Short mmCIF file of C-alpha atoms in Angstrom, two decimals:
data_model
loop_
_atom_site.label_atom_id
_atom_site.label_comp_id
_atom_site.label_asym_id
_atom_site.label_seq_id
_atom_site.Cartn_x
_atom_site.Cartn_y
_atom_site.Cartn_z
CA MET A 17 -8.64 -32.39 -18.73
CA LYS A 18 -11.35 -30.09 -20.03
CA SER A 19 -12.29 -26.65 -18.85
CA THR A 20 -16.01 -25.91 -18.70
CA LEU A 21 -15.70 -22.14 -18.67
CA PHE A 22 -13.54 -19.98 -20.92
CA ILE A 23 -12.96 -16.49 -19.57
CA ILE A 24 -11.65 -13.73 -21.83
CA VAL A 25 -8.80 -12.17 -19.93
CA SER A 26 -7.30 -8.79 -20.65
CA LEU A 27 -3.66 -9.03 -19.55
CA PHE A 28 -2.30 -5.66 -18.57
CA LEU A 29 0.40 -7.31 -16.54
CA ILE A 30 2.78 -9.15 -18.77
CA GLY A 31 4.36 -7.44 -21.76
CA PRO A 32 8.09 -8.04 -22.29
CA ALA A 33 8.49 -9.43 -18.79
CA PHE A 34 6.55 -12.54 -19.78
CA ALA A 35 8.59 -13.11 -22.90
CA ASP A 36 11.82 -13.66 -20.95
CA ASP A 37 10.16 -15.90 -18.33
CA SER A 38 10.70 -13.35 -15.58
CA VAL A 39 7.14 -12.37 -14.73
CA PHE A 40 7.28 -10.41 -11.51
CA LEU A 41 4.55 -11.62 -9.20
CA ASP A 42 2.92 -10.52 -5.97
CA PRO A 43 3.40 -12.45 -2.75
CA PRO A 44 0.67 -15.05 -2.09
CA TYR A 45 -2.65 -13.43 -1.31
CA SER A 46 -3.60 -13.43 2.35
CA PRO A 47 -6.41 -15.62 3.75
CA ALA A 48 -7.88 -12.34 5.03
CA LEU A 49 -9.26 -11.90 1.52
CA LYS A 50 -11.87 -14.52 2.35
CA LYS A 51 -13.79 -12.10 4.55
CA ALA A 52 -17.11 -10.87 3.21
CA THR A 53 -15.72 -7.43 2.44
CA ARG A 54 -12.86 -8.83 0.36
CA LEU A 55 -12.40 -10.65 -2.93
CA LYS A 56 -12.96 -14.35 -2.48
CA LYS A 57 -11.65 -17.36 -4.28
CA ILE A 58 -13.98 -18.35 -7.12
CA GLU A 59 -15.81 -21.58 -6.41
CA THR A 60 -15.94 -24.40 -8.95
CA VAL A 61 -19.52 -24.90 -10.15
CA ASN A 62 -21.23 -27.13 -12.70
CA ALA A 63 -21.83 -25.86 -16.23
CA GLY A 64 -25.57 -26.21 -15.66
CA THR A 65 -25.36 -23.27 -13.29
CA PHE A 66 -24.72 -21.01 -16.27
CA LYS A 67 -27.80 -21.92 -18.33
CA ALA A 68 -29.81 -18.96 -17.05
CA LEU A 69 -27.15 -16.62 -18.38
CA GLU A 70 -26.93 -18.06 -21.88
CA SER A 71 -29.88 -16.00 -23.12
CA VAL A 72 -28.31 -12.71 -22.07
CA ALA A 73 -27.24 -10.78 -25.16
CA VAL A 74 -23.97 -9.07 -24.33
CA ASP A 75 -21.19 -8.30 -26.79
CA HIS A 76 -18.11 -9.01 -24.72
CA LEU A 77 -15.97 -8.06 -27.70
CA GLN A 78 -17.19 -4.48 -27.33
CA THR A 79 -16.13 -4.55 -23.68
CA ALA A 80 -12.72 -5.86 -24.74
CA LEU A 81 -12.37 -3.15 -27.38
CA LEU A 82 -12.97 -0.47 -24.74
CA GLN A 83 -9.90 -1.61 -22.81
CA THR A 84 -6.92 0.71 -22.85
CA PRO A 85 -3.61 -0.43 -24.42
CA VAL A 86 -1.57 -3.20 -22.83
CA LYS A 87 1.36 -2.05 -20.70
CA SER A 88 4.32 -3.80 -19.14
CA GLN A 89 4.93 -3.81 -15.39
CA GLY A 90 8.62 -4.31 -16.10
CA ARG A 91 10.74 -5.83 -13.35
CA ARG A 92 8.49 -4.92 -10.45
CA GLY A 93 5.85 -6.85 -8.50
CA THR A 94 3.03 -4.49 -9.44
CA CYS A 95 0.51 -6.75 -11.19
CA SER A 96 -2.51 -5.66 -9.13
CA ILE A 97 -1.46 -2.03 -9.61
CA PHE A 98 -1.70 -2.47 -13.36
CA SER A 99 -4.96 -4.44 -13.30
CA SER A 100 -6.65 -1.91 -10.99
CA THR A 101 -5.40 1.01 -13.08
CA ALA A 102 -6.71 -0.73 -16.22
CA VAL A 103 -10.15 -1.08 -14.64
CA LEU A 104 -10.26 2.61 -13.71
CA GLU A 105 -9.08 3.61 -17.19
CA TYR A 106 -11.88 1.49 -18.65
CA LEU A 107 -14.48 3.13 -16.41
CA LEU A 108 -13.27 6.63 -17.28
CA LYS A 109 -13.29 5.78 -20.97
CA LYS A 110 -16.68 4.06 -20.87
CA GLU A 111 -18.34 6.91 -19.00
CA GLY A 112 -16.58 9.60 -21.06
CA ILE A 113 -15.35 11.28 -17.89
CA THR A 114 -11.94 12.37 -19.18
CA SER A 115 -11.30 14.11 -22.48
CA GLY A 116 -9.64 11.30 -24.42
CA ASP A 117 -6.63 10.74 -22.12
CA TRP A 118 -7.05 7.49 -20.21
CA ASP A 119 -3.38 6.74 -19.53
CA LEU A 120 -3.23 6.84 -15.75
CA SER A 121 -0.16 6.72 -13.53
CA GLU A 122 0.59 3.28 -12.09
CA GLN A 123 3.50 4.88 -10.25
CA TRP A 124 1.09 6.99 -8.21
CA LEU A 125 -1.03 4.00 -7.24
CA GLU A 126 2.05 2.00 -6.23
CA TYR A 127 3.17 4.94 -4.07
CA ILE A 128 -0.16 5.32 -2.22
CA THR A 129 -0.50 1.55 -1.64
CA ALA A 130 2.61 -0.65 -1.32
CA GLY A 131 4.83 2.39 -0.87
CA GLN A 132 2.92 3.36 2.25
CA ARG A 133 2.94 -0.15 3.73
CA GLY A 134 6.60 -0.76 3.01
CA SER A 135 6.01 -4.23 1.56
CA GLU A 136 5.76 -5.53 -2.00
CA GLY A 137 2.41 -6.37 -3.56
CA SER A 138 -1.12 -5.09 -3.16
CA TRP A 139 -4.76 -6.14 -3.58
CA SER A 140 -7.44 -4.89 -5.95
CA TYR A 141 -9.97 -3.98 -3.24
CA TYR A 142 -7.28 -2.00 -1.39
CA ASN A 143 -6.17 -0.23 -4.56
CA PHE A 144 -9.69 1.02 -5.25
CA ASP A 145 -10.06 2.13 -1.65
CA ARG A 146 -6.89 4.20 -2.02
CA TYR A 147 -8.11 5.68 -5.30
CA GLY A 148 -11.21 6.75 -3.40
CA ASP A 149 -9.07 8.34 -0.68
CA TYR A 150 -6.37 10.06 -2.74
CA GLY A 151 -7.54 10.29 -6.37
CA TYR A 152 -5.46 9.54 -9.43
CA LEU A 153 -2.79 11.06 -11.66
CA PHE A 154 -2.03 10.68 -15.35
CA GLU A 155 1.08 9.02 -16.71
CA GLU A 156 2.35 12.38 -17.90
CA ASP A 157 2.17 13.63 -14.31
CA TRP A 158 4.26 10.81 -12.85
CA SER A 159 5.58 8.21 -15.27
CA TYR A 160 6.08 4.60 -14.26
CA ASN A 161 9.61 3.30 -13.77
CA PRO A 162 9.84 -0.36 -14.92
CA LEU A 163 12.99 -0.88 -12.85
CA SER A 164 12.72 -1.77 -9.18
CA TRP A 165 14.59 -0.04 -6.37
CA HIS A 166 13.62 -2.72 -3.86
CA PRO A 167 15.42 -4.36 -2.17
CA TYR A 168 18.26 -1.90 -1.87
CA ASP A 169 21.21 -2.91 -4.07
CA GLU A 170 24.35 -0.79 -3.89
CA SER A 171 25.58 -2.05 -7.27
CA TYR A 172 22.38 -0.84 -8.95
CA TRP A 173 22.97 2.69 -7.73
CA GLN A 174 26.62 2.58 -8.78
CA PHE A 175 26.27 1.12 -12.26
CA SER A 176 22.64 1.02 -13.48
CA ALA A 177 20.58 3.88 -12.07
CA THR A 178 20.02 6.96 -14.21
CA GLU A 179 21.14 10.36 -13.00
CA LEU A 180 17.51 11.33 -12.45
CA GLU A 181 16.99 8.23 -10.30
CA LYS A 182 20.12 8.98 -8.28
CA GLN A 183 18.95 12.54 -7.71
CA LEU A 184 15.48 11.42 -6.59
CA PHE A 185 16.90 8.71 -4.35
CA ALA A 186 19.31 11.13 -2.69
CA GLN A 187 16.51 13.60 -2.02
CA ALA A 188 13.66 11.27 -1.06
CA CYS A 189 15.01 7.96 0.22
CA ALA A 190 18.61 8.40 1.39
CA PRO A 191 17.57 10.49 4.44
CA LEU A 192 15.28 7.62 5.50
CA GLN A 193 17.99 4.93 5.61
CA GLY A 194 17.98 3.20 8.96
CA THR A 195 14.26 3.87 9.51
CA PHE A 196 11.23 1.66 8.84
CA ARG A 197 10.07 4.14 6.16
CA PHE A 198 13.10 3.40 3.97
CA GLU A 199 11.55 0.22 2.51
CA GLY A 200 8.40 2.12 1.58
CA CYS A 201 10.46 4.77 -0.16
CA LEU A 202 12.27 2.16 -2.24
CA ILE A 203 8.98 0.50 -3.25
CA GLY A 204 7.04 3.71 -3.97
CA GLN A 205 10.14 5.52 -5.27
CA GLN A 206 9.26 8.59 -3.26
CA ASN A 207 9.22 9.60 0.40
CA PRO A 208 6.06 7.96 1.87
CA ASP A 209 5.72 10.75 4.45
CA TYR A 210 4.78 13.23 1.72
CA LEU A 211 1.35 11.68 1.16
CA ASP A 212 -0.22 12.94 4.41
CA MET A 213 2.21 15.72 5.30
CA GLU A 214 0.69 19.07 6.27
CA ALA A 215 0.32 21.32 3.22
CA ASP A 216 2.50 24.16 4.55
CA GLN A 217 5.31 21.79 5.45
CA LEU A 218 5.13 19.91 2.14
CA LEU A 219 5.26 23.18 0.21
CA GLN A 220 8.54 23.97 1.89
CA VAL A 221 10.04 20.47 1.66
CA GLU A 222 8.88 19.32 -1.79
CA PRO A 223 6.71 21.80 -3.73
CA ASN A 224 6.66 19.60 -6.85
CA PHE A 225 5.05 16.75 -4.95
CA PHE A 226 2.61 19.19 -3.37
CA GLU A 227 1.40 19.99 -6.89
CA LEU A 228 1.03 16.29 -7.74
CA ARG A 229 -0.91 15.56 -4.57
CA SER A 230 -3.19 18.52 -5.15
CA LYS A 231 -3.84 17.49 -8.74
CA ALA A 232 -4.78 13.94 -7.67
CA LYS A 233 -7.20 15.27 -5.07
CA ASN A 234 -8.76 17.59 -7.64
CA HIS A 235 -9.51 14.54 -9.80
CA LEU A 236 -11.01 12.85 -6.76
CA GLN A 237 -13.38 15.74 -6.10
CA SER A 238 -14.43 16.12 -9.72
CA GLU A 239 -14.20 13.05 -11.97
CA LEU A 240 -14.12 10.33 -9.32
CA GLY A 241 -16.85 12.00 -7.33
CA ASN A 242 -19.19 11.39 -10.24
CA LEU A 243 -17.99 7.85 -10.85
CA LYS A 244 -18.60 6.50 -7.31
CA ILE A 245 -15.84 3.91 -7.36
CA HIS A 246 -16.35 1.00 -5.01
CA SER A 247 -15.36 -2.64 -4.81
CA GLU A 248 -17.47 -5.61 -3.85
CA SER A 249 -16.94 -9.30 -3.18
CA VAL A 250 -16.93 -11.90 -5.94
CA TRP A 251 -18.32 -15.09 -4.46
CA SER A 252 -18.63 -17.51 -7.38
CA ASN A 253 -18.35 -18.01 -11.13
CA THR A 254 -21.96 -16.90 -11.50
CA ASP A 255 -21.16 -13.62 -9.73
CA VAL A 256 -18.31 -13.03 -12.17
CA LEU A 257 -20.48 -13.77 -15.21
CA ASP A 258 -23.23 -11.52 -13.90
CA HIS A 259 -20.79 -8.59 -13.75
CA LEU A 260 -19.45 -9.34 -17.22
CA ASP A 261 -22.99 -9.59 -18.63
CA ARG A 262 -23.63 -6.06 -17.38
CA GLY A 263 -20.67 -4.79 -19.39
CA GLU A 264 -18.50 -4.52 -16.28
CA VAL A 265 -14.96 -5.80 -15.92
CA VAL A 266 -13.59 -7.72 -12.94
CA ALA A 267 -10.15 -7.29 -11.40
CA LEU A 268 -9.33 -10.65 -9.89
CA ASP A 269 -6.43 -11.45 -7.56
CA VAL A 270 -5.59 -15.12 -7.96
CA THR A 271 -3.15 -17.79 -6.86
CA PHE A 272 -0.44 -18.19 -9.51
CA PHE A 273 0.05 -21.65 -11.01
CA TYR A 274 3.27 -22.07 -12.99
CA GLU A 275 2.14 -24.82 -15.36
CA ALA A 276 -1.26 -23.22 -15.98
CA TRP A 277 0.46 -19.98 -17.00
CA ASN A 278 3.24 -21.79 -18.92
CA HIS A 279 5.82 -19.91 -16.90
CA GLY A 280 9.48 -20.75 -17.47
CA LYS A 281 9.83 -21.83 -13.85
CA ALA A 282 7.37 -24.67 -14.49
CA LEU A 283 10.17 -26.81 -15.93
CA GLU A 284 12.34 -26.17 -12.86
CA LEU A 285 9.47 -27.48 -10.71
CA GLY A 286 9.13 -30.65 -12.77
CA LEU A 287 5.96 -29.40 -14.47
CA SER A 288 5.10 -29.18 -18.16
CA ARG A 289 5.09 -26.08 -20.30
CA ASP A 290 3.07 -25.58 -23.49
CA VAL A 291 4.80 -22.94 -25.61
CA ASP A 292 1.94 -22.87 -28.15
CA MET A 293 -0.52 -21.95 -25.39
CA LEU A 294 1.95 -19.36 -24.11
CA ASN A 295 2.20 -17.72 -27.53
CA GLN A 296 -1.60 -17.69 -27.86
CA GLY A 297 -2.02 -16.15 -24.42
CA VAL A 298 -4.01 -19.14 -23.14
CA VAL A 299 -4.08 -19.57 -19.36
CA SER A 300 -5.67 -22.64 -17.78
CA TYR A 301 -6.53 -23.55 -14.20
CA PRO A 302 -5.12 -26.70 -12.58
CA HIS A 303 -7.21 -29.63 -11.48
CA PRO A 304 -7.01 -30.11 -7.69
CA SER A 305 -5.35 -33.50 -8.21
CA SER A 306 -2.67 -32.12 -10.54
CA MET A 307 1.01 -31.72 -9.74
CA ASP A 308 0.72 -28.02 -10.64
CA TYR A 309 -1.97 -27.45 -8.01
CA LYS A 310 0.29 -29.01 -5.38
CA LYS A 311 3.73 -27.66 -6.32
CA SER A 312 2.77 -24.09 -7.19
CA ARG A 313 1.32 -23.60 -3.70
CA GLU A 314 4.43 -24.75 -1.83
CA PRO A 315 5.64 -21.91 0.45
CA GLU A 316 9.01 -21.38 -1.24
CA VAL A 317 7.46 -20.69 -4.67
CA ALA A 318 3.88 -19.59 -3.84
CA ALA A 319 2.88 -16.34 -5.53
CA GLY A 320 -0.13 -14.29 -6.51
CA HIS A 321 -1.12 -12.56 -9.74
CA SER A 322 -3.84 -10.10 -10.73
CA ILE A 323 -5.87 -10.19 -13.94
CA VAL A 324 -8.72 -8.31 -15.58
CA LEU A 325 -11.69 -10.34 -16.81
CA VAL A 326 -13.61 -8.75 -19.70
CA GLY A 327 -15.83 -11.52 -21.08
CA TYR A 328 -16.44 -15.25 -21.45
CA ASP A 329 -17.41 -17.98 -23.92
CA LEU A 330 -19.39 -20.92 -22.53
CA ASP A 331 -18.96 -22.97 -25.70
CA LYS A 332 -15.18 -22.93 -25.83
CA GLU A 333 -13.22 -25.77 -24.25
CA ILE A 334 -9.49 -26.09 -23.71
CA GLU A 335 -7.89 -29.51 -23.43
CA ARG A 336 -4.56 -30.08 -21.76
CA GLU A 337 -2.74 -33.09 -20.38
CA VAL A 338 -1.13 -32.51 -17.00
CA LEU A 339 0.73 -34.59 -14.44
CA ASP A 340 -1.24 -36.06 -11.56
CA HIS A 341 0.27 -35.22 -8.15
CA ASN A 342 0.94 -38.92 -7.60
#
């Protein structure tokens, strides 16, 4: 089968986790995303739709070169956290808003999103909303832990956790055991109540976090106030290309297809896996009649992933043989 559109994808989500076939994915994305105020599934359109864009002179390579370095999400389901953070880093770098340091804290974003809800996974539009509400921190303020605390595993705390982790867990999460906030603490790796706690109380309970929260809000009032971060719906391929032709990047939350991504689990599902494509970083999209399209969406294996689109090439085609669902 041939693909009509080749999108240049900046993968801030994989790193070492992909190499050992253990990519940690988000849960399937909710149908609620199909509302007008949310990201929508990209529609399949004919190549002729793109002809009006072919005359637009945009150097997508320059957009790609402005991306910040690739990072690994480790063994946590934080793909949309990394893609959203990558987009914000790109905007800060492009606009020259920060003084050369564009390494933002994914740990902070995970805390103010999934950590507050108490469930794994997030969505790009929600991440940007939370950035607009609470600001951002740098990696040096709160570094990302690639190891997951969720779900709670006693053996991890006995044999694998560092002393610093044990100390933080005892202070932040252990007192919440038996409450509905405990799950959020494990996911965000900090007490979720601290985010909106009254300043005087937080100063007494956890002065270090008070400083972090204040620093994030200072960024919100200064740098982010000038940037005017907002998210908008992506309705079709042409919408995506229009953004890319303006030198913008697109964080896209998508259904994960195991054969299309050449994931190790593809073989377990009776699908094919192309190691050459994997090594080249080539990701395809399954035909609706393919076995991949059917099997990857079955409830027991369904998952979501988040990617950053930085450019496209209308002349490039990728051929791949796949199994029909029959």
